[in-house]
XYZ file of C-alpha atoms in Angstrom:
300
model
C 70.746 97.039 104.770
C 71.040 99.266 107.845
C 68.467 101.944 108.419
C 70.535 105.120 108.591
C 68.240 106.398 111.374
C 68.525 103.266 113.493
C 70.525 103.429 116.755
C 72.666 100.491 115.584
C 73.746 102.348 112.430
C 74.515 105.545 114.344
C 76.515 103.660 116.975
C 78.470 101.852 114.252
C 79.434 105.136 112.575
C 80.335 106.638 115.956
C 82.473 103.599 116.770
C 84.346 103.900 113.464
C 84.993 107.597 114.095
C 86.296 106.851 117.585
C 88.531 104.118 116.188
C 90.009 106.536 113.632
C 90.588 109.050 116.436
C 92.305 106.451 118.627
C 94.361 105.367 115.630
C 95.471 108.980 115.120
C 96.403 109.348 118.811
C 98.276 106.044 118.722
C 100.296 107.023 115.649
C 101.335 110.444 116.931
C 102.170 108.947 120.341
C 104.651 106.654 118.589
C 106.325 109.561 116.798
C 109.560 111.171 117.971
C 108.259 114.672 118.659
C 111.737 116.153 118.806
C 112.264 115.002 115.239
C 108.805 116.218 114.203
C 109.374 119.672 115.711
C 112.678 119.913 113.845
C 110.785 119.200 110.603
C 108.342 122.002 111.418
C 111.237 124.372 112.134
C 112.875 123.492 108.813
C 109.828 124.675 106.857
C 110.737 127.443 104.445
C 108.185 130.268 104.514
C 108.425 130.587 100.715
C 107.523 126.908 100.327
C 104.568 127.332 102.683
C 103.322 130.432 100.833
C 103.726 128.616 97.501
C 101.700 125.713 98.876
C 98.896 128.007 100.028
C 98.880 129.813 96.653
C 98.523 126.615 94.590
C 95.772 125.389 96.918
C 93.866 128.643 96.453
C 94.339 128.376 92.680
C 92.744 124.935 92.925
C 89.857 126.380 94.948
C 89.459 129.154 92.371
C 89.217 126.656 89.510
C 86.652 124.622 91.463
C 84.538 127.702 92.149
C 84.705 128.653 88.443
C 83.609 125.134 87.550
C 80.674 125.493 89.935
C 79.836 128.813 88.278
C 79.661 127.034 84.904
C 77.343 124.412 86.375
C 75.106 127.031 88.008
C 74.905 128.954 84.743
C 73.558 125.822 83.036
C 70.778 125.918 85.663
C 70.136 129.598 84.863
C 71.599 130.699 88.187
C 74.026 133.571 87.756
C 76.276 134.670 90.593
C 79.384 136.795 91.028
C 82.640 134.784 90.915
C 83.908 136.387 94.123
C 80.728 135.482 95.996
C 80.886 131.887 94.756
C 84.523 131.576 95.861
C 83.501 132.886 99.280
C 80.719 130.352 99.801
C 82.891 127.649 98.245
C 85.397 128.255 101.064
C 82.549 128.171 103.573
C 81.515 124.817 102.107
C 85.114 123.642 102.297
C 85.266 124.603 105.967
C 82.025 122.732 106.660
C 83.374 119.821 104.651
C 86.448 119.337 106.834
C 84.398 119.186 110.042
C 81.858 116.646 108.755
C 82.268 112.990 107.718
C 82.604 112.435 103.982
C 82.587 116.224 103.444
C 78.780 116.209 103.412
C 78.807 119.629 105.069
C 79.910 120.972 101.707
C 76.268 120.837 100.674
C 75.686 123.729 103.086
C 76.550 125.923 100.098
C 72.918 125.577 99.000
C 71.871 127.746 101.944
C 73.793 130.737 100.577
C 71.940 130.515 97.261
C 68.540 130.707 98.947
C 67.721 134.030 97.267
C 67.391 132.186 93.955
C 64.272 130.447 95.315
C 64.729 127.203 93.364
C 66.815 125.287 95.894
C 66.398 122.075 93.901
C 68.428 123.519 91.042
C 71.075 124.745 93.484
C 71.220 121.321 95.143
C 71.416 119.613 91.746
C 74.383 121.823 90.855
C 76.180 120.557 93.964
C 75.453 116.943 93.045
C 77.121 117.511 89.666
C 79.934 119.454 91.330
C 80.705 116.582 93.710
C 80.362 113.965 90.960
C 83.071 115.776 89.023
C 85.478 115.464 91.943
C 84.531 111.857 92.662
C 84.939 110.848 89.013
C 88.399 112.389 88.663
C 89.580 111.190 92.073
C 88.351 107.673 91.287
C 90.216 107.636 87.948
C 93.371 109.104 89.484
C 93.045 106.654 92.365
C 92.899 103.648 90.032
C 95.949 104.998 88.195
C 97.759 105.358 91.529
C 96.932 101.818 92.658
C 98.046 100.418 89.303
C 101.319 102.374 89.559
C 102.096 101.183 93.104
C 101.198 97.608 92.217
C 103.689 97.644 89.338
C 106.406 99.479 91.266
C 106.118 97.455 94.481
C 104.682 94.064 93.429
C 105.937 92.387 96.615
C 105.189 95.170 99.115
C 101.983 96.686 97.779
C 99.409 93.958 98.184
C 96.610 95.165 95.944
C 95.707 93.020 92.986
C 93.137 93.598 90.289
C 91.849 90.055 90.532
C 88.470 88.381 90.810
C 88.140 89.410 94.483
C 88.750 93.109 93.827
C 86.378 93.016 90.854
C 83.794 91.337 93.084
C 84.162 94.034 95.754
C 83.848 96.851 93.205
C 80.843 95.127 91.631
C 79.202 94.814 95.047
C 79.787 98.534 95.619
C 78.197 99.418 92.277
C 75.232 97.159 93.025
C 74.814 98.796 96.446
C 74.754 102.250 94.834
C 72.184 101.057 92.296
C 70.008 99.603 95.069
C 70.099 102.935 96.931
C 69.209 104.832 93.738
C 66.302 102.473 93.001
C 65.060 102.658 96.592
C 65.032 106.466 96.571
C 64.257 106.945 92.880
C 60.985 108.764 93.604
C 62.771 111.305 95.780
C 65.778 111.582 93.486
C 63.822 111.491 90.234
C 63.117 115.223 90.188
C 66.763 116.056 90.794
C 67.881 113.706 88.030
C 65.362 115.240 85.661
C 66.672 118.731 86.417
C 70.248 117.537 85.914
C 69.354 115.762 82.667
C 67.768 118.883 81.180
C 70.651 121.136 82.168
C 73.631 118.922 81.316
C 75.425 118.342 78.025
C 78.232 115.950 77.156
C 80.516 118.773 76.016
C 79.757 120.744 79.182
C 80.538 117.744 81.366
C 83.821 117.100 79.539
C 84.855 120.717 80.144
C 83.958 120.338 83.815
C 86.043 117.156 84.079
C 88.999 118.924 82.462
C 88.751 121.815 84.931
C 88.309 119.311 87.767
C 91.496 117.492 86.754
C 93.510 120.719 86.735
C 92.016 121.812 90.076
C 92.741 118.495 91.795
C 96.295 118.387 90.440
C 96.869 121.913 91.774
C 95.385 121.089 95.172
C 97.454 117.950 95.626
C 100.640 119.498 94.242
C 100.841 120.919 97.772
C 102.117 117.443 98.733
C 104.936 117.791 96.218
C 106.011 121.234 97.479
C 106.081 120.246 101.152
C 107.830 116.927 100.487
C 110.499 118.822 98.566
C 110.905 121.248 101.478
C 111.326 118.343 103.931
C 113.851 116.613 101.692
C 111.683 113.523 101.193
C 113.304 111.426 98.469
C 110.231 110.384 96.489
C 109.654 111.330 92.812
C 107.191 114.207 92.376
C 104.780 112.081 90.300
C 104.717 109.386 92.979
C 104.028 111.990 95.678
C 101.097 113.220 93.584
C 99.746 109.684 93.227
C 100.037 109.178 96.991
C 98.059 112.399 97.435
C 95.264 111.063 95.211
C 94.967 107.930 97.355
C 94.748 109.971 100.571
C 92.164 112.226 98.905
C 89.916 109.250 98.247
C 90.359 107.890 101.775
C 89.454 111.298 103.229
C 86.017 110.944 101.628
C 85.195 107.884 103.722
C 82.384 108.706 106.199
C 84.227 106.994 109.055
C 86.370 109.903 110.154
C 86.249 113.635 110.724
C 89.021 115.774 109.275
C 90.500 112.600 107.787
C 92.502 112.025 110.962
C 93.856 108.542 111.448
C 93.061 107.319 107.948
C 95.256 109.965 106.290
C 98.197 109.240 108.603
C 98.010 105.481 108.061
C 97.947 105.931 104.271
C 100.900 108.337 104.247
C 102.988 106.284 106.689
C 102.370 103.099 104.691
C 102.895 104.563 101.202
C 105.902 106.647 102.238
C 107.303 103.532 103.898
C 107.351 101.798 100.511
C 110.021 104.329 99.501
C 111.996 103.940 102.702
C 110.791 107.171 104.350
C 111.011 107.014 108.135
C 107.867 106.893 110.277
C 108.592 110.201 112.042
C 109.154 112.028 108.765
C 105.881 110.671 107.363
C 103.972 111.779 110.478
C 105.556 115.252 110.284
C 104.578 115.519 106.631
C 100.990 114.452 107.330
C 100.568 116.948 110.183
C 102.053 119.804 108.131
C 99.754 119.091 105.178
C 96.796 118.874 107.548
C 97.694 122.195 109.189
C 98.080 123.980 105.843
C 94.725 122.630 104.614
C 93.072 123.965 107.766
C 94.771 127.356 107.339
C 93.545 127.741 103.750
C 89.951 127.193 104.867
C 90.035 129.534 107.867
C 88.539 132.399 105.792
C 85.589 130.092 105.117
C 85.273 129.456 108.843
C 85.297 133.204 109.515
C 82.623 133.921 106.907
C 80.531 131.049 108.245
C 80.830 132.525 111.753
C 79.643 135.894 110.395
C 76.729 134.337 108.500
C 76.031 130.840 109.913
C 73.495 128.385 108.562
């Protein structure tokens, strides 16, 4: 196992990030920019506003979920303040690999003294998203496998089970290795969590994620992309999972490849897929600009 502080590990991560950047540059260099600019010009302002509204509704639900989690840790905060620092965390998340910058939210709860409880709340918060995205992602892969058995080469066979098992074992090894450091956090989480509370959080998480990724449906409809709304949503779930990989910043490269490939299964042209990806990316950045402003006013 690589030591995360070793030069070799750092260079490997840097290399992967550079590769994703070069991949992004390569893809957009292959696009017909005249066609892409026409797609941007065809955007309906009402569709764009609708997209931003549903994204903010998703953010609001996520911040309310975090409020529920914090309350279980006996940390009470104003909903407006939590939404504000949630957007700050979102802004930090888009500029860091794997959205780890999102944990910067702990800093803004420093007045509560017990930072371990605040950090534990973020662990639960992220686990909610990962759990739902993982389940939605499996559903998406199963759907594409059934719909495009010849084109979509992903099979739930012994190899895929072996890979997933290896991933689970790796996670368990990491947990065992750092159990002394993580033990206190797990104990705090154990005392503050209930099954009913977690089920409520997962329900809210599902609604929030569906709202956030319904932005894909709205923009695809505006661009006249002939893909069923449910399939667009499933494509969005796959890109959401890929964006969590710690090999890219802002999801560039990886997101474009996923959208170009999955849209291509439905016969959508390369240029249209690139336009769609860039528009979604731009809107996501716009929605988190308030977080960037508030971070600038009160940086970590």
